[in-house]
Every structure is written in structure tokens, then in C-alpha cells.
Short mmCIF file of C-alpha atoms in Angstrom, two decimals:
data_model
loop_
_atom_site.label_atom_id
_atom_site.label_comp_id
_atom_site.label_asym_id
_atom_site.label_seq_id
_atom_site.Cartn_x
_atom_site.Cartn_y
_atom_site.Cartn_z
CA MET A 81 -19.45 93.23 -36.26
CA ILE A 82 -16.67 93.32 -33.00
CA LYS A 83 -13.17 94.59 -33.60
CA ASP A 84 -11.80 93.92 -29.98
CA GLU A 85 -7.07 94.30 -29.16
CA GLY A 86 -6.27 93.25 -26.09
CA LYS A 87 -8.11 94.84 -22.28
CA ALA A 88 -5.56 97.89 -23.70
CA GLY A 89 -6.78 98.29 -26.52
CA ASP A 90 -9.63 99.77 -29.02
CA ARG A 91 -12.78 98.21 -29.83
CA ASP A 92 -14.30 99.05 -32.45
CA PHE A 93 -18.04 98.05 -34.43
CA LEU A 94 -18.97 96.76 -37.26
CA GLN A 95 -22.30 99.19 -37.71
CA TRP A 96 -25.60 98.08 -39.56
CA ASP A 97 -24.95 101.56 -41.14
CA THR A 98 -21.63 101.44 -41.73
CA VAL A 99 -22.40 98.07 -43.70
CA ALA A 100 -25.97 99.73 -45.75
CA MET A 101 -23.76 102.44 -46.91
CA LEU A 102 -21.18 99.57 -48.55
CA SER A 103 -24.42 98.35 -50.28
CA LEU A 104 -25.35 100.76 -51.80
CA LEU A 105 -22.28 101.62 -53.73
CA GLY A 106 -21.99 98.35 -54.32
CA VAL A 107 -19.59 96.93 -51.94
CA HIS A 108 -19.64 94.04 -51.10
CA THR A 109 -18.70 92.89 -47.62
CA ILE A 110 -17.20 89.69 -46.18
CA PRO A 111 -17.32 89.55 -42.43
CA ALA A 112 -13.79 87.38 -41.32
CA TYR A 113 -12.49 87.02 -37.57
CA TYR A 114 -8.98 86.66 -36.56
CA CYS A 115 -7.69 83.01 -36.01
CA TRP A 116 -4.40 84.37 -34.52
CA ALA A 117 -2.63 87.19 -33.19
CA GLU A 118 0.41 88.25 -30.76
CA SER A 119 0.48 89.74 -27.23
CA MET A 120 1.79 92.68 -26.39
CA GLY A 121 1.45 94.30 -23.13
CA GLU A 122 -2.25 94.33 -23.21
CA LYS A 123 -2.38 94.94 -26.22
CA LEU A 124 -2.54 92.38 -29.57
CA THR A 125 -1.09 92.78 -32.52
CA LYS A 126 -0.52 90.91 -35.56
CA GLN A 127 -3.39 89.94 -35.98
CA ARG A 128 -4.38 87.15 -38.71
CA PHE A 129 -7.18 86.20 -40.74
CA GLU A 130 -9.18 82.59 -40.80
CA TYR A 131 -8.18 82.13 -44.89
CA GLU A 132 -9.39 79.64 -45.67
CA TYR A 133 -12.91 81.03 -44.53
CA ILE A 134 -11.57 83.81 -47.00
CA SER A 135 -10.59 82.47 -49.63
CA GLY A 136 -13.90 80.29 -49.34
CA LYS A 137 -16.30 83.19 -49.37
CA LEU A 138 -14.81 84.45 -51.85
CA GLU A 139 -15.24 81.41 -53.88
CA GLU A 140 -18.73 81.72 -53.01
CA LEU A 141 -18.45 84.93 -54.35
CA ALA A 142 -17.44 84.43 -57.94
CA SER A 143 -20.67 82.24 -58.49
CA TYR A 144 -23.17 84.86 -56.77
CA LYS A 145 -26.11 85.41 -58.61
CA HIS A 146 -27.45 89.12 -56.58
CA ASP A 147 -26.28 91.97 -55.94
CA ALA A 148 -24.71 93.68 -53.25
CA LEU A 149 -27.33 94.98 -51.04
CA HIS A 150 -28.41 91.07 -51.35
CA TRP A 151 -25.33 89.57 -50.17
CA ASN A 152 -24.48 92.37 -47.47
CA LEU A 153 -27.21 91.04 -46.05
CA HIS A 154 -28.40 87.72 -46.65
CA ARG A 155 -27.51 85.30 -43.06
CA GLU A 156 -24.21 83.98 -42.71
CA ARG A 157 -22.93 80.87 -40.81
CA GLY A 158 -19.45 80.09 -39.90
CA ILE A 159 -18.30 84.07 -37.28
CA GLU A 160 -18.82 81.81 -34.51
CA GLU A 161 -21.03 83.69 -31.59
CA TYR A 162 -21.39 87.04 -32.76
CA LEU A 163 -23.66 85.86 -36.10
CA GLU A 164 -25.11 83.60 -34.21
CA GLU A 165 -26.67 86.11 -31.80
CA ILE A 166 -27.75 88.65 -34.87
CA ASN A 167 -29.66 85.64 -36.62
CA LYS A 168 -31.38 85.00 -33.28
CA ASN A 169 -32.40 88.95 -33.05
CA LEU A 170 -31.22 90.32 -36.19
CA GLU A 171 -34.42 93.24 -36.48
CA ASN A 172 -33.21 94.41 -32.47
CA PHE A 173 -29.42 94.41 -34.19
CA ILE A 174 -30.29 96.51 -36.53
CA SER A 175 -32.54 98.68 -34.31
CA ARG A 176 -29.37 99.52 -31.93
CA SER A 177 -27.70 100.42 -34.75
CA ARG A 178 -29.74 102.58 -36.85
CA TYR A 179 -30.33 104.51 -33.34
CA ARG A 180 -26.73 104.67 -32.78
CA ALA A 181 -26.88 105.91 -36.41
CA LYS A 182 -29.69 108.45 -35.84
CA LYS A 183 -28.11 110.01 -32.45
CA ALA A 184 -24.62 110.24 -34.45
CA GLN A 185 -26.12 112.02 -36.86
CA GLY A 186 -28.13 114.86 -34.69
CA ARG A 187 -24.73 115.09 -33.05
CA GLU A 188 -23.66 116.54 -35.78
CA THR A 189 -24.85 120.15 -35.53
CA LYS A 190 -23.16 122.09 -38.07
CA LYS A 191 -24.25 119.80 -40.68
CA ALA A 192 -27.80 118.19 -42.62
CA PRO A 193 -29.57 115.78 -42.31
CA ILE A 194 -29.76 113.15 -45.11
CA ASP A 195 -31.76 110.06 -45.15
CA VAL A 196 -31.39 107.86 -47.42
CA CYS A 197 -33.77 105.17 -49.49
CA ASN A 198 -33.08 101.73 -50.90
CA TYR A 199 -34.63 100.47 -53.23
CA LEU A 200 -35.94 97.80 -50.68
CA GLY A 201 -37.67 100.54 -47.86
CA GLY A 202 -34.36 100.50 -45.80
CA VAL A 203 -33.93 103.62 -44.02
CA TYR A 204 -30.36 104.93 -43.70
CA HIS A 205 -29.04 108.28 -41.51
CA PHE A 206 -26.12 110.61 -42.84
CA THR A 207 -25.13 113.59 -42.71
CA VAL A 208 -23.81 115.90 -45.18
CA ASP A 209 -21.23 118.88 -44.93
CA GLU A 210 -22.82 121.38 -45.95
CA VAL A 211 -26.04 121.93 -48.47
CA GLU A 212 -26.59 125.11 -50.55
CA PHE A 213 -28.92 126.59 -52.71
CA LYS A 214 -28.12 127.30 -56.34
CA ASP A 215 -29.62 127.55 -59.80
CA ASP A 216 -32.80 126.32 -59.15
CA HIS A 217 -30.40 122.93 -57.65
CA ILE A 218 -29.63 122.05 -54.02
CA TYR A 219 -26.09 121.13 -53.95
CA LEU A 220 -25.16 118.45 -51.68
CA ILE A 221 -21.47 119.29 -50.44
CA GLU A 222 -18.81 116.96 -48.96
CA CYS A 223 -16.32 119.31 -47.20
CA LYS A 224 -12.03 118.23 -46.91
CA HIS A 225 -9.63 121.22 -45.38
CA SER A 226 -6.07 121.80 -44.86
CA LYS A 227 -4.35 124.13 -42.31
CA GLY A 228 -0.84 123.22 -43.36
CA GLY A 229 -1.06 122.79 -47.12
CA VAL A 230 -2.56 124.12 -50.60
CA LEU A 231 -4.67 121.44 -50.48
CA PRO A 232 -6.04 118.57 -47.97
CA SER A 233 -4.22 115.09 -48.07
CA VAL A 234 -4.79 111.97 -50.52
CA ASP A 235 -6.22 109.93 -47.86
CA ASP A 236 -8.63 113.09 -46.25
CA VAL A 237 -9.88 113.62 -50.62
CA LYS A 238 -10.93 109.54 -50.22
CA ASP A 239 -12.90 110.01 -47.42
CA GLY A 240 -14.42 112.36 -49.13
CA LEU A 241 -14.55 110.72 -51.86
CA LEU A 242 -16.99 107.58 -50.58
CA LYS A 243 -19.48 110.06 -48.64
CA VAL A 244 -19.92 111.63 -52.95
CA MET A 245 -19.70 108.26 -54.56
CA LEU A 246 -22.82 107.82 -51.86
CA TYR A 247 -24.97 110.55 -53.20
CA LYS A 248 -24.36 110.06 -56.43
CA SER A 249 -25.91 107.54 -56.10
CA ILE A 250 -29.14 108.71 -55.24
CA ASP A 251 -31.92 108.54 -57.53
CA ARG A 252 -34.18 110.98 -55.81
CA LEU A 253 -33.93 114.13 -53.59
CA GLU A 254 -37.21 115.56 -51.80
CA LEU A 255 -37.30 118.18 -49.27
CA ASP A 256 -40.11 118.61 -47.42
CA GLY A 257 -41.02 115.27 -49.42
CA ARG A 258 -41.23 117.63 -52.67
CA PRO A 259 -38.69 116.95 -55.52
CA VAL A 260 -36.13 119.26 -55.59
CA SER A 261 -33.00 118.96 -58.47
CA PHE A 262 -29.71 118.85 -56.68
CA LYS A 263 -26.14 118.21 -57.63
CA ILE A 264 -22.91 117.33 -55.50
CA ALA A 265 -19.83 118.58 -55.12
CA LEU A 266 -16.64 117.88 -52.84
CA LYS A 267 -15.21 121.24 -51.02
CA LEU A 268 -11.44 122.00 -50.49
CA THR A 269 -10.60 124.67 -48.75
CA SER A 270 -7.51 125.31 -47.07
CA LEU A 271 -5.44 128.52 -45.06
CA LYS A 272 -3.13 128.47 -47.67
CA ASN A 273 -4.81 129.35 -50.85
CA LYS A 274 -3.08 129.38 -53.78
CA GLY A 275 -5.88 130.77 -56.47
CA SER A 276 -7.41 128.24 -58.33
CA LEU A 277 -7.26 124.64 -58.08
CA LYS A 278 -5.37 123.82 -61.32
CA GLU A 279 -3.14 126.75 -59.94
CA ALA A 280 -2.70 124.64 -56.04
CA ILE A 281 -1.78 121.80 -57.93
CA LEU A 282 0.75 123.13 -59.80
CA THR A 283 2.61 123.90 -55.99
CA LEU A 284 2.58 120.51 -55.05
CA ARG A 285 5.89 118.71 -54.34
CA SER A 286 5.12 115.55 -55.15
CA GLU A 287 3.96 113.85 -58.18
CA ARG A 288 2.23 111.44 -56.89
CA LYS A 289 -0.64 114.27 -55.44
CA ARG A 290 -0.30 115.83 -58.57
CA ASP A 291 -1.31 113.05 -59.86
CA PHE A 292 -3.54 111.55 -57.96
CA TYR A 293 -5.35 115.34 -58.25
CA TYR A 294 -5.70 115.40 -61.86
CA LYS A 295 -7.09 111.93 -61.70
CA LEU A 296 -9.14 113.72 -58.88
CA LEU A 297 -10.37 116.02 -62.35
CA GLU A 298 -10.60 113.52 -65.38
CA GLU A 299 -13.21 111.51 -62.20
CA SER A 300 -15.26 114.73 -61.64
CA GLN A 301 -16.20 115.36 -65.56
CA LYS A 302 -16.58 111.31 -65.75
CA ASN A 303 -18.77 110.85 -62.60
CA GLN A 304 -20.13 114.05 -62.87
CA PHE A 305 -19.83 115.58 -60.03
CA GLU A 306 -17.92 119.85 -59.34
CA VAL A 307 -14.93 119.89 -57.11
CA LEU A 308 -14.98 123.27 -55.54
CA TYR A 309 -11.52 124.69 -54.19
CA TYR A 310 -11.52 127.89 -51.40
CA GLY A 311 -8.66 129.69 -49.08
CA TYR A 312 -9.50 131.04 -45.89
CA SER A 313 -6.76 133.81 -45.11
#
């Protein structure tokens, strides 16, 4: 899927593995297209989706009986030329996209590569920020850092939680072909460490941000992942 914002605008691609990650998280996706936009020099702005098309897909989804994996991978009509190209040669599209994901995985030299397999045999390439061996467990750790504040921004943490939930969906982890026990952690670091995480939360001026971090601690207990907090001075 291509998001084009004009001759001088940025062009983004929806990669196969992004759809795969959403599928693994149980998120149904609806690829859609713009039917209208305003010109701003050589860029496009105020793009508007074809709402009638999206509405129809939402109605279809409401009665769809299968899970997100089947919904996201079954063939659709109506995305015009791009989907026609995919439907003509879906395997090439998947192969090219996975090749780009594999190359991106290899560029993350300080991170640990992890391949996630679904029950249909699909393999998706991701990276883990840190891997730690502790108490007979392997910890898969997603990291977020703040230079100017005592805690990372809410948006950064939400981004980290996406990976945390993905790793939480893993039923079995193997290292060199052998199953290992594992745990998931979200690691928060700051140049302005304020002791414990709870002490750091109390220093936040924004009530919205304090509430977010308190809810984060609640969610970590409910979903059984750890939230770690470190400072570097």
C-alpha cells in the first residue's frame, strides 16, 4: 500500500510485515484510498478517504466470522490498480516486502533479531531492543528513553507497548532450536532519574501523564509484563 503526498511530499509504504504484526495482535485492517485532496504547492494536504467504501467494509467486517489473520490476508477488490497488482503476483509482493523487513532487521546491529511464526507457517522478522538472561528466563525487552524528562513521552511508551503486546502473543520461544522460558519487559530510561518508577511518576506535572503511567502499571500486572525504570547520570 502506498501513501503518496505529492511530488515534493513524503511517500510511505504499508509493508507486508506491518499487516502481519497487526494480524498477530488481532487487529483487523481495512486498506483504503483517498478520493479527494487539496494541492499545497507540490504537496497534497487534507486528503479525504472514500467513506462509502470504508463504510461498506465495516459492514462486511461486522458479519465476518473469521479472525484478524484471515481477514487481513484474504483477497479484496476495489483498491484499484495497487490491489490488482498484488492479486496478480501476491507471492512476489510478500517476498519483496519480507526482503526489506529482513534487511531492516539486519541493520539493527545493536538489537537482537527475532522471527515470529504464526499457526499458518508465516514467518515475520522483528528486532528486540535488549535480551537479558535472568533467573532462568530470557527477557525480551522493549526500551524507551527520555533525555529531557524523568520519563519518556506517552506516545513513545505507546509505541513500545505495541511491541510488548506482540511479544506477549508468543506461545513458545526457541533459542538455537531449543525451547526456553521467557518474560516480556518494557524498559524506561531517563537522564533525570528520580529513584523508583512510582517516585518518578509523582514528579510529573501533567495529571494526564501521571494517570497514563499509573494505568501502565495496572496493565502490566493484568497482562503479566514487567515495567523497568533506570536512570543514567
